[in-house]
Tab-separated table of C-alpha atoms and ligand atoms in Angstrom:
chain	number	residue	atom	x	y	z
O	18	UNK	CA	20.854	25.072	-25.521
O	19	UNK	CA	19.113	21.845	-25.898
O	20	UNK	CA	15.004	22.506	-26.070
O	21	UNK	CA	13.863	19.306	-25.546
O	22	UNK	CA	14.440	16.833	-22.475
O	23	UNK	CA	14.756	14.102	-25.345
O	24	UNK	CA	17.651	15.160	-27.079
O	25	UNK	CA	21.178	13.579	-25.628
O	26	UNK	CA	22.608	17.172	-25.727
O	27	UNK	CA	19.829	17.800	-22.863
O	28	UNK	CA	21.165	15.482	-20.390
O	29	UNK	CA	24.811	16.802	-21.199
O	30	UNK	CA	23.694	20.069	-19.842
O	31	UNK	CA	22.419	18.953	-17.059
O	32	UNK	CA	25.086	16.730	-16.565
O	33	UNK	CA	27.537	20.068	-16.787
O	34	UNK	CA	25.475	22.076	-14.703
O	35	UNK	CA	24.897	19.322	-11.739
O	36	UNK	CA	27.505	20.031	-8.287
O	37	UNK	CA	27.377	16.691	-7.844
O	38	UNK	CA	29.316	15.762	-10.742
O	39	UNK	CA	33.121	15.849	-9.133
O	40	UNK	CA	32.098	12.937	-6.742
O	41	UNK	CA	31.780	10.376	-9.944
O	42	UNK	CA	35.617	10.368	-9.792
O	43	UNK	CA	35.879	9.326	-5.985
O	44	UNK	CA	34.609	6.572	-7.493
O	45	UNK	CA	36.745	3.261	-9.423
O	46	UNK	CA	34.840	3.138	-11.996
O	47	UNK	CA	36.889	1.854	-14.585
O	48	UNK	CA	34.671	0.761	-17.310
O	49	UNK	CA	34.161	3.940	-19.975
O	50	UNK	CA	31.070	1.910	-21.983
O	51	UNK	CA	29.424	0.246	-18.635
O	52	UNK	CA	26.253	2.086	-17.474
O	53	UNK	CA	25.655	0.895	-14.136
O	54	UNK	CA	22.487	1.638	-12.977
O	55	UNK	CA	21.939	-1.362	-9.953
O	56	UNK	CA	23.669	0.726	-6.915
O	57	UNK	CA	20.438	0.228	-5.143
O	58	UNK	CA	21.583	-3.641	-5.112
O	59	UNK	CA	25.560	-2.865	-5.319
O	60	UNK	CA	27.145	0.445	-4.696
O	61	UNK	CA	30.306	1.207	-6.590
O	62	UNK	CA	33.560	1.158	-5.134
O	63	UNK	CA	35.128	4.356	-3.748
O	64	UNK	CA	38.970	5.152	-3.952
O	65	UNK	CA	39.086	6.144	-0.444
O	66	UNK	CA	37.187	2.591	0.748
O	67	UNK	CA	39.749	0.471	-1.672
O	68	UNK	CA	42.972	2.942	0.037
O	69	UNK	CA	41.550	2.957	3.371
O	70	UNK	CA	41.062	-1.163	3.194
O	71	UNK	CA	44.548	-1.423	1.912
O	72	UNK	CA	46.084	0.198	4.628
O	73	UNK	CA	44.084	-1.524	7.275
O	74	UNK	CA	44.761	-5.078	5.631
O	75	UNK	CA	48.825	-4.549	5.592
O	76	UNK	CA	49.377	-1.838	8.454
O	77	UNK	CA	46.666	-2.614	11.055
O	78	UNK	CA	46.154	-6.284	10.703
O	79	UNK	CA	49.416	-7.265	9.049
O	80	UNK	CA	52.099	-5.226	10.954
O	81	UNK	CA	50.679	-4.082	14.330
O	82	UNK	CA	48.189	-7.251	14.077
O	83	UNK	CA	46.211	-8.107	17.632
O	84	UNK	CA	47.683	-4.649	19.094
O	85	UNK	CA	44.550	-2.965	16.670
O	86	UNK	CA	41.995	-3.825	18.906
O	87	UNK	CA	42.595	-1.074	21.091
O	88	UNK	CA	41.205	1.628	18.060
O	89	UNK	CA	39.502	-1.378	16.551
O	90	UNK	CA	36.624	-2.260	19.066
O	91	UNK	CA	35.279	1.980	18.616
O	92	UNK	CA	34.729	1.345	14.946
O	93	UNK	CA	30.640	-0.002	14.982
O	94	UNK	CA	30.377	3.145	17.197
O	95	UNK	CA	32.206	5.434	15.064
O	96	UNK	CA	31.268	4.262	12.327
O	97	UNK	CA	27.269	4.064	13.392
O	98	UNK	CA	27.822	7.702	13.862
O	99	UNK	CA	28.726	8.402	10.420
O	100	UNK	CA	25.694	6.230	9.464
O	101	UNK	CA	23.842	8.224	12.016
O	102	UNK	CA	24.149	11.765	10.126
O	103	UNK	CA	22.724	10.698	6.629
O	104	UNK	CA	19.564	9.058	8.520
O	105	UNK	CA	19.247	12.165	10.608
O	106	UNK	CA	19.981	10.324	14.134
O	107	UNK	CA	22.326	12.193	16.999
O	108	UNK	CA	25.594	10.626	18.113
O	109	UNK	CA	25.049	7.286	20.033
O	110	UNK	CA	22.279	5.611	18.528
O	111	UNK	CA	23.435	3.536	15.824
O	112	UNK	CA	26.407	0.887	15.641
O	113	UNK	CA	27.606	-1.029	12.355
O	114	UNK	CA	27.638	-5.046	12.774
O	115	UNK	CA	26.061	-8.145	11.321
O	116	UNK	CA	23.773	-8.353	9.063
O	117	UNK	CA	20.209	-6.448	8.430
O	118	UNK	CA	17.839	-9.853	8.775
O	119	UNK	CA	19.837	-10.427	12.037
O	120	UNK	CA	19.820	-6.591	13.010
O	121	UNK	CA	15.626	-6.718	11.828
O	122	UNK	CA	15.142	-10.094	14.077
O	123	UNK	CA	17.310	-8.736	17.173
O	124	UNK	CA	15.650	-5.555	17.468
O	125	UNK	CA	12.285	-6.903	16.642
O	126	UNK	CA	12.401	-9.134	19.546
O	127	UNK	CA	13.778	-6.375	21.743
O	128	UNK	CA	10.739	-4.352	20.914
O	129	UNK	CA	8.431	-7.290	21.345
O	130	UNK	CA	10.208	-8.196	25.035
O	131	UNK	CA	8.133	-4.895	25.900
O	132	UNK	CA	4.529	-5.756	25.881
O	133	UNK	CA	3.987	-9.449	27.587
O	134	UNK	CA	0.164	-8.496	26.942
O	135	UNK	CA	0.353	-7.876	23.871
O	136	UNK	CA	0.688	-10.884	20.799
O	137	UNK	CA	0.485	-8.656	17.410
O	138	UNK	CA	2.780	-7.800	15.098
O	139	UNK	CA	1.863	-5.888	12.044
O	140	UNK	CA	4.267	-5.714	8.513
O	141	UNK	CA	2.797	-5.447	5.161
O	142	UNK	CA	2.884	-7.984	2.056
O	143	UNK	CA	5.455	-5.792	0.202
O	144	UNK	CA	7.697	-5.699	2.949
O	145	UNK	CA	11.394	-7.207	1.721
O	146	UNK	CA	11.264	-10.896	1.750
O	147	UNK	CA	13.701	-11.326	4.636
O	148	UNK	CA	11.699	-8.906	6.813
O	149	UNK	CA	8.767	-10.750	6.525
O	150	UNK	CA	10.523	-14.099	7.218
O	151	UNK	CA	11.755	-13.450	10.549
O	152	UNK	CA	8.885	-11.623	11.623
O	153	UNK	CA	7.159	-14.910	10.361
O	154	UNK	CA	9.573	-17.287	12.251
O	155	UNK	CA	9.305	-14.938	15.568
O	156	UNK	CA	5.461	-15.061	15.072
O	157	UNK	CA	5.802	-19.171	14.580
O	158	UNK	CA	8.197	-19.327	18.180
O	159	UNK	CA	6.306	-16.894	20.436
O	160	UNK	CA	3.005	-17.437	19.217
O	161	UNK	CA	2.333	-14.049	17.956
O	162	UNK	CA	-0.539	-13.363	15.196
O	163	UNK	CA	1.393	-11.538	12.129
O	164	UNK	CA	-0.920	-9.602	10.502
O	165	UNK	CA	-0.092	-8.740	7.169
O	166	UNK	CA	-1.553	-5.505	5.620
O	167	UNK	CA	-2.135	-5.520	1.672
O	168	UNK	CA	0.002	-2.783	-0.050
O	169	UNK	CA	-0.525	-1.691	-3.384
O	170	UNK	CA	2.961	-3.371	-5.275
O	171	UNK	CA	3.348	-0.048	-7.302
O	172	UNK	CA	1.713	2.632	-4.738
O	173	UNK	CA	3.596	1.439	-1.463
O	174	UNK	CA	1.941	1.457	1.840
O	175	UNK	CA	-0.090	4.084	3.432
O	176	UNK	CA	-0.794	5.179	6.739
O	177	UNK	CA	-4.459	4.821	6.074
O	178	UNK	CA	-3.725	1.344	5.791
O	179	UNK	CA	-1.490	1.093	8.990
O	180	UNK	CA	-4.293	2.780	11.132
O	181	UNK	CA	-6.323	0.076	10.064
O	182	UNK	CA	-4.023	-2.035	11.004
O	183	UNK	CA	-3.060	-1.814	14.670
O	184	UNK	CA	-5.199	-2.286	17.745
O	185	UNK	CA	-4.685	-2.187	21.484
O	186	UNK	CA	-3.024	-5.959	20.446
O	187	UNK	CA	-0.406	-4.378	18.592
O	188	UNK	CA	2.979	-4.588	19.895
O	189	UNK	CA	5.182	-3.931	16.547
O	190	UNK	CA	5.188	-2.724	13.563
O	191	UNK	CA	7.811	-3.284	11.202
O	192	UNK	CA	7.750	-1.889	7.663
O	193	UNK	CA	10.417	-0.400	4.604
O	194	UNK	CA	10.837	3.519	4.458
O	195	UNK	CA	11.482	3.075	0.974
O	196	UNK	CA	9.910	-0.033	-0.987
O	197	UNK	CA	12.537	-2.253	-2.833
O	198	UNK	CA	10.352	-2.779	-5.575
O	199	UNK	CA	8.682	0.190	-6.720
O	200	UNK	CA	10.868	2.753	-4.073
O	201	UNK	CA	7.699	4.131	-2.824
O	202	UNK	CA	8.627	6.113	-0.073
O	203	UNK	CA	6.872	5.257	3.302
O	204	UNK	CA	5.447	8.663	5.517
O	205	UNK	CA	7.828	7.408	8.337
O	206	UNK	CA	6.294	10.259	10.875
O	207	UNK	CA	3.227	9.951	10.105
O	208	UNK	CA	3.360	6.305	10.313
O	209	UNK	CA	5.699	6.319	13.571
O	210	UNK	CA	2.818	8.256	15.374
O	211	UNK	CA	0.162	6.162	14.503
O	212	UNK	CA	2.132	2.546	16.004
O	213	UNK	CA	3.008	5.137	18.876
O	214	UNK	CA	-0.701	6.060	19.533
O	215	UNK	CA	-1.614	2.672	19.426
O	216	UNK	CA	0.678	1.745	22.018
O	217	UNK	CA	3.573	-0.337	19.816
O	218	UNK	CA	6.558	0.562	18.792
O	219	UNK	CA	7.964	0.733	15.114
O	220	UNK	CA	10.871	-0.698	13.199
O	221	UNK	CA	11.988	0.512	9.791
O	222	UNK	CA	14.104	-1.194	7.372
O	223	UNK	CA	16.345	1.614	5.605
O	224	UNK	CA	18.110	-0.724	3.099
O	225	UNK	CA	16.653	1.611	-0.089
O	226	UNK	CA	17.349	5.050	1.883
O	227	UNK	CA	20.354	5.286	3.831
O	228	UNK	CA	22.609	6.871	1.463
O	229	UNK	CA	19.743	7.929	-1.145
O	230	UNK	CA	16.905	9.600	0.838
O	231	UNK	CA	16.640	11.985	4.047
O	232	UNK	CA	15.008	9.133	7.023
O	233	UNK	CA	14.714	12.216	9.612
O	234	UNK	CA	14.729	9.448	12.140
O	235	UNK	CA	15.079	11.908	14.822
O	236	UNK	CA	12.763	14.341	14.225
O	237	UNK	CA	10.150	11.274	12.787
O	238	UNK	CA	10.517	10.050	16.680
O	239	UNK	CA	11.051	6.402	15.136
O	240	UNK	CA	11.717	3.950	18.081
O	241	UNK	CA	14.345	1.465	15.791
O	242	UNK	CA	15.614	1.193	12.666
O	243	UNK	CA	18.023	-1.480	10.415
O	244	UNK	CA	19.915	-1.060	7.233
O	245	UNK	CA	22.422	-1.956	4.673
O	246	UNK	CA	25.615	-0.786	3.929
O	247	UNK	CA	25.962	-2.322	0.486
O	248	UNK	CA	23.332	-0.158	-1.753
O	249	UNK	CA	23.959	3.280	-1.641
O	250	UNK	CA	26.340	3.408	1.284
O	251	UNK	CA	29.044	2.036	-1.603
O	252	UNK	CA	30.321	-0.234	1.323
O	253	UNK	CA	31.012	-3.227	-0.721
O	254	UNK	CA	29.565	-7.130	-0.983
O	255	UNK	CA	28.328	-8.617	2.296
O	256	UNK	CA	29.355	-5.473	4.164
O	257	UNK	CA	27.955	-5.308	7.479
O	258	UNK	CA	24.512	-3.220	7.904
O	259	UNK	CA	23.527	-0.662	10.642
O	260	UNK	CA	21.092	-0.547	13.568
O	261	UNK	CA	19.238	2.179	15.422
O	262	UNK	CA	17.801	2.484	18.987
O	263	UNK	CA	16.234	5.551	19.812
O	264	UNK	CA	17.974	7.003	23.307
O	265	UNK	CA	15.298	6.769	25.288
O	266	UNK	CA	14.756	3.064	24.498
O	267	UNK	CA	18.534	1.814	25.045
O	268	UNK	CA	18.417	0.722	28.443
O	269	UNK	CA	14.574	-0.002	28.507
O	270	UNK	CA	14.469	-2.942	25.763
O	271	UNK	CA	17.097	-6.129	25.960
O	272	UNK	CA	18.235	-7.896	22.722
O	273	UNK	CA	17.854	-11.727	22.081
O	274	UNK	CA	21.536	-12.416	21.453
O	275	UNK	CA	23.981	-12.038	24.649
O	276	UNK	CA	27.117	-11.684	22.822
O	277	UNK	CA	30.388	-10.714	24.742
O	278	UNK	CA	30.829	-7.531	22.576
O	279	UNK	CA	27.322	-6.655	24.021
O	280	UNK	CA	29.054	-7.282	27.841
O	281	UNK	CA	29.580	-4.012	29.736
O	282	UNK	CA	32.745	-5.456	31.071
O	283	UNK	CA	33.915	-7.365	28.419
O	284	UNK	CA	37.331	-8.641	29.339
O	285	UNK	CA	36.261	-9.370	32.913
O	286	UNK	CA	34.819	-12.801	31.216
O	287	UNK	CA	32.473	-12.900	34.153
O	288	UNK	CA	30.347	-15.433	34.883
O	289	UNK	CA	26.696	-14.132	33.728
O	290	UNK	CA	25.434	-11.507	30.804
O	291	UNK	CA	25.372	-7.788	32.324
O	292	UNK	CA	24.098	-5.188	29.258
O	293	UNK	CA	26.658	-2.407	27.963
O	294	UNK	CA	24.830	0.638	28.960
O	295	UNK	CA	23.649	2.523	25.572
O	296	UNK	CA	23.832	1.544	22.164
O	297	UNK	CA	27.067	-0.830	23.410
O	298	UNK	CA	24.306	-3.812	24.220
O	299	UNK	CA	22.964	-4.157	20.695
O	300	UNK	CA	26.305	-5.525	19.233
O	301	UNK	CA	26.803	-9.408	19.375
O	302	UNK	CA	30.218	-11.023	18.264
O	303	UNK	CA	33.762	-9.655	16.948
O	304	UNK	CA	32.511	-6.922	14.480
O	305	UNK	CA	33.736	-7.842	10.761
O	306	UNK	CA	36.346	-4.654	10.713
O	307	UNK	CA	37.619	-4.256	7.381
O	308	UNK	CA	33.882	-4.124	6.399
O	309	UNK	CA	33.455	-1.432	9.264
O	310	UNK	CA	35.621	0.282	8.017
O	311	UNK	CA	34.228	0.366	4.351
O	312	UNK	CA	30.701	1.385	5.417
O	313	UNK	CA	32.429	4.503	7.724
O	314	UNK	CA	34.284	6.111	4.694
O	315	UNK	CA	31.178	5.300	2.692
O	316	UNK	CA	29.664	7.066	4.826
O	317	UNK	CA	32.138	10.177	5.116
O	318	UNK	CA	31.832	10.241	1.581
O	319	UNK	CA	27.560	10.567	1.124
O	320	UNK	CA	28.072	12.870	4.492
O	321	UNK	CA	30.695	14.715	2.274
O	322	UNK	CA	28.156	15.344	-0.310
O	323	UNK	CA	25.812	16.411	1.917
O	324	UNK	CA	22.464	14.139	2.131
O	325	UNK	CA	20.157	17.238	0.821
O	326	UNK	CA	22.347	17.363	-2.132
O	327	UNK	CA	21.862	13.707	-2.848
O	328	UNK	CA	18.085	13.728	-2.386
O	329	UNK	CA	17.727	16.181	-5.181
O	330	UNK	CA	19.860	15.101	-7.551
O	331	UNK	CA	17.635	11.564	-6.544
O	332	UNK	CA	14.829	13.416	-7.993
O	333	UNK	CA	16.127	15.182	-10.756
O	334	UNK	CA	17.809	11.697	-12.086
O	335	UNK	CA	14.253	10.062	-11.533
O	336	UNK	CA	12.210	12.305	-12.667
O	337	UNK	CA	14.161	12.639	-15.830
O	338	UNK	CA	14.043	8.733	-16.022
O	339	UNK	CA	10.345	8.877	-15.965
O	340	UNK	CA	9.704	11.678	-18.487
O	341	UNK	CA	11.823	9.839	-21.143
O	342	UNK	CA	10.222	6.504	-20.283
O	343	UNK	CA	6.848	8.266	-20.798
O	344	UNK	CA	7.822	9.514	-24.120
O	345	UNK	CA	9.661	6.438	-25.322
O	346	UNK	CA	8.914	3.217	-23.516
O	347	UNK	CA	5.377	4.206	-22.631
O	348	UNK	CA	4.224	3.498	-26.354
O	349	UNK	CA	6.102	0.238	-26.494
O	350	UNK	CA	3.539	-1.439	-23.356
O	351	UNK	CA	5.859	-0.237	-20.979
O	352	UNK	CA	4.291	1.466	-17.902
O	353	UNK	CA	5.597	3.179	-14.574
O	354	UNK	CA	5.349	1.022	-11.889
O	355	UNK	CA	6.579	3.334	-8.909
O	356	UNK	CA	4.938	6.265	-7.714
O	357	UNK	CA	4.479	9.241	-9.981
O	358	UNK	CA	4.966	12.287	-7.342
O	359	UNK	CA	8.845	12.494	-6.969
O	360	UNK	CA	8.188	13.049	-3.440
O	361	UNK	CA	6.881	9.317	-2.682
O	362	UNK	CA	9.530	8.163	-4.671
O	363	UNK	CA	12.896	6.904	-3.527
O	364	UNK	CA	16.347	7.133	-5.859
O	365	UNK	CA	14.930	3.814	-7.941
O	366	UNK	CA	12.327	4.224	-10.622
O	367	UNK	CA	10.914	0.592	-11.928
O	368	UNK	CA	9.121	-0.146	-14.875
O	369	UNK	CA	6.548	-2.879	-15.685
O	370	UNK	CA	6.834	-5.269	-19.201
O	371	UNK	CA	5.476	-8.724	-19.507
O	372	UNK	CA	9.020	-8.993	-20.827
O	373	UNK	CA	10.881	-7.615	-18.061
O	374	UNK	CA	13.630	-10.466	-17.479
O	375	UNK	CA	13.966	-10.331	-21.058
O	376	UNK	CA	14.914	-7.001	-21.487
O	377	UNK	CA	17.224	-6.843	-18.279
O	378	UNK	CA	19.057	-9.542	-19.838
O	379	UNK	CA	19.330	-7.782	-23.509
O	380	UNK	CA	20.217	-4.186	-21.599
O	381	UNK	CA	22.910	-6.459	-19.563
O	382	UNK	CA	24.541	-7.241	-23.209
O	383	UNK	CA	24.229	-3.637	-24.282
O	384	UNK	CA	26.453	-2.646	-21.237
O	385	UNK	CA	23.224	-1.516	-19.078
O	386	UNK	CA	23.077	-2.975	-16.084
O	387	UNK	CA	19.565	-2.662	-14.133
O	388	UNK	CA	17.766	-5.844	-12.280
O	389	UNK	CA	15.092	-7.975	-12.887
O	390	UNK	CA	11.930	-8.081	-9.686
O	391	UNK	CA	9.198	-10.146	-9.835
O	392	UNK	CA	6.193	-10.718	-11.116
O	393	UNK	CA	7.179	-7.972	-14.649
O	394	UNK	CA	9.489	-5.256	-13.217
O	395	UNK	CA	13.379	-3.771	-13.907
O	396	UNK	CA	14.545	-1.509	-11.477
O	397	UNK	CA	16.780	1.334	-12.637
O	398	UNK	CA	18.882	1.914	-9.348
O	399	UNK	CA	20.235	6.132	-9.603
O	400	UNK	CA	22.609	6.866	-7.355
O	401	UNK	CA	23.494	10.330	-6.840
O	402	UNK	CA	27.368	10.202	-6.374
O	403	UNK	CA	28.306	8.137	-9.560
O	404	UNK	CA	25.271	8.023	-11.825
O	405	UNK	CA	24.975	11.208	-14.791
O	406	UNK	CA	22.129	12.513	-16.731
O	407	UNK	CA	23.620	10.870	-19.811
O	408	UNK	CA	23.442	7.827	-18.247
O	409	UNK	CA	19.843	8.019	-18.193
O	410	UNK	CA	19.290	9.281	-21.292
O	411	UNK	CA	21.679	6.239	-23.133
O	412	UNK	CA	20.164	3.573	-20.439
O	413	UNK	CA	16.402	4.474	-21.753
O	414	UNK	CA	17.487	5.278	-25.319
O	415	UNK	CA	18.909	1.454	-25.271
O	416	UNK	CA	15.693	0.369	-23.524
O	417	UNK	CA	13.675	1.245	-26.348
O	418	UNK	CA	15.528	-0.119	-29.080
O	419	UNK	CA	15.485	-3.476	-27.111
O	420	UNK	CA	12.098	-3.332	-27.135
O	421	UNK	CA	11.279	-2.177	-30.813
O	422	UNK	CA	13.533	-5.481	-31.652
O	423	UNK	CA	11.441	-7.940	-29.060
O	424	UNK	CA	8.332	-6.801	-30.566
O	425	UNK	CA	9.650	-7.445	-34.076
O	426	UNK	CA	10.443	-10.588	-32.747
O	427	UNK	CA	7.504	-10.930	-32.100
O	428	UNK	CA	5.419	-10.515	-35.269
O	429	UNK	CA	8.085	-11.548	-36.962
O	430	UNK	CA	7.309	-16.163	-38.656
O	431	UNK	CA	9.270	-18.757	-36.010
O	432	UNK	CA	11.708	-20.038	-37.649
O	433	UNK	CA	11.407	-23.159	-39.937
O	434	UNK	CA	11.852	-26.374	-38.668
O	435	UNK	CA	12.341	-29.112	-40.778
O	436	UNK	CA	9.627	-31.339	-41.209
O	437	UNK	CA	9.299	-35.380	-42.064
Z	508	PLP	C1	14.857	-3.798	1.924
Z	508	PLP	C2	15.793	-4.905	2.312
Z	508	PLP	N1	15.695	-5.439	3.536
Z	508	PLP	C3	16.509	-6.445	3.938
Z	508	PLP	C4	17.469	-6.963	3.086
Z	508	PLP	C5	18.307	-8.107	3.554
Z	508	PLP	O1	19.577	-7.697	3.914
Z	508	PLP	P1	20.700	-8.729	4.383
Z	508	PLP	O2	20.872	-9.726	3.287
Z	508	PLP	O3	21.907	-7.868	4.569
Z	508	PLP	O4	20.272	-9.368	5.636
Z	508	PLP	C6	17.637	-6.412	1.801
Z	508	PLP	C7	18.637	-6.923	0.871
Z	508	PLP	O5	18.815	-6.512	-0.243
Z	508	PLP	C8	16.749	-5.364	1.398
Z	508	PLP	O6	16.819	-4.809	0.176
């Protein structure tokens, strides 16, 4: 037995004892030295995904070709349904197409389309930059006031700040569960009933939880909700994200952008836009399918796993991160820059340095592959499925020798130059 956290034989243990293990192989992971610790930005692939695309590409599309359409045009359904058990939503309220700024500015307007009498919409400054873009353009169009509530960068938002947010004027609120930058998680209930007792509705971005974190949309009586399929969902570059309309909203609210595969008859080609009843009405144009189809065994996969099995090995993996960068980084001017309780924290941990680019760059060369976010942070992405203990332990053990060398760098003379 190992008796301190900070010896490697530590994390081997835990490695050995953690059920989560087996899934690493699903996984092609094919580099032995590469620590990859960015599948908050990039999931890895898995072996069923590249199998399952490989068969679509030559069976589906190359032999039977057009013919696929008949099984093809369930798949944002079916596959929204798979997407719908990590996030804790019943069958029929989330479909897989286009991507999350569209999904974010389709549903937004949807919600907005609801209250003519009302002109506010409230997001916060730490909000992902997309998010606050199109809320920003819709506010521009329509002539809404977007007011924008100050969130502490490292703390994440708080509903004492949201209930000073929202007034009678309020018509939408639109904020991340889980922050990209420091993955403070959000208190999406707790938030979700405040919009509601102002009168507005609410619209979460799940980019940093689907896959990682339980969203409870359900039971959290969120009204809509948008995602990626790319981070933890292991669905692959530029695969297509997810939205969510709460039942009881489907037929109520009507999305900006009458596409044909959001036509209840859709082969009729009729002459004017008539609404799929249901979820159908939120899709737009010819769903990308071989992406579809990535994001549904992603999500058979994380379902596989079993999402309260991934949320604790979340918070095992970041709370080990955290104790070693305490002991090791801390005295080297590094400090935590996501929230200390593992509970408000989501399956990233990111750390502050003046040098931050710096060192993402030299842990990039060591085989350590984190990510650089402004204005002094590197994100260490954990995900559940593929990332070990060791990992960790070598990732932060690396870290610190990085930055004993920058700060002897640092003292040490510049170099001579020659002089006239
Ligand atoms: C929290 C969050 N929201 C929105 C987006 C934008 O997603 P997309 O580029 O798929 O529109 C991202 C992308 O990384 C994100 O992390």
């Amino acid at each position: 037995m190992a008796d301190s956290p900070e010896q490697r034989a530590y994390a081997e243990e835990l490695d050995a004892g953690d059920p989560l293990a087996p899934f690493r192989d699903r996984f092609e992971l094919t580099d032995p030295h590469l620590i990859y610790l960015n599948g908050n930005s990039l999931g890895a692939l898995p072996k069923a995904t590249a199998k399952r695309i490989g068969q679509l590409v030559r069976e589906e599309w190359g032999t039977a070709l057009a013919r696929s359409w008949e099984h093809w045009t369930a798949l944002p359904r079916r596959a929204g349904d798979a997407v719908g058990v990590l996030l804790g939503a019943a069958p029929g309220q989330v479909v897989v197409g286009d991507s999350t700024t569209v999904n974010l500015y389709k549903l937004a307007c949807a919600a907005l389309g609801e209250f003519p009498g009302r002109n506010v919409i409230v997001t916060d400054d730490d909000n992902f930059p997309s998010d606050r873009y199109v809320l920003e353009g819709i506010a521009a169009k329509h002539g809404y006031e977007l007011r924008m509530i100050r969130t502490d960068m490292n703390e994440g938002i708080s509903a004492q700040a949201v209930r000073e947010a929202v007034d009678s004027r309020t018509a939408l609120v639109s904020l991340s569960h889980v922050s990209y930058r420091s993955g403070a998680i959000a208190d999406m209930a707790g938030i979700t009933r405040i919009a509601h007792d102002s009168g507005a509705l609410i619209l979460w971005d799940l980019c940093h939880s689907a896959g990682a974190v339980e969203a409870g949309l359900d039971a959290a009586g969120a009204d809509l909700a948008v995602g990626c399929s790319y981070k933890y969902l292991d669905a692959g570059p530029g695969s297509p994200a997810f939205l969510y309309v709460a039942h009881a909203l489907q037929d109520r609210l009507s999305q900006p952008i009458w596409g044909w595969f959001g036509q209840r008859d859709q082969f009729a080609m009729g002459p004017g836009y008539d609404p799929a009843p249901g979820i159908g009405q939120f899709l737009t144009g010819t769903p990308q399918i071989i992406g579809v189809a990535s994001v549904e065994e992603g999500a058979r996969l994380l379902a596989e796993a079993g999402v309260g099995r991934i949320r604790e090995k979340g918070i095992r993996l970041t709370s080990y991160l955290v104790s070693l960068a305490d002991a090791w980084l801390a005295p080297l001017g590094v400090s935590l820059a996501s929230p200390r309780d593992p509970a408000r924290r989501g399956s990233h941990v990111t750390l502050s340095h003046p040098q931050a680019q710096r060192i993402v760059q030299d842990l990039a060369k060591a085989n350590v592959i984190t990510d650089y976010r402004t204005p002094d942070r590197f994100r260490f992405g954990l995900a559940a499925l593929t990332t070990r203990f060791t990992d960790v332990w070598d990732a932060i053990d690396r870290t610190r020798h990085i930055l004993h060398d920058l700060s002897e760098r640092d003292v040490a003379p510049p170099p001579a130059t020659a002089s006239a």
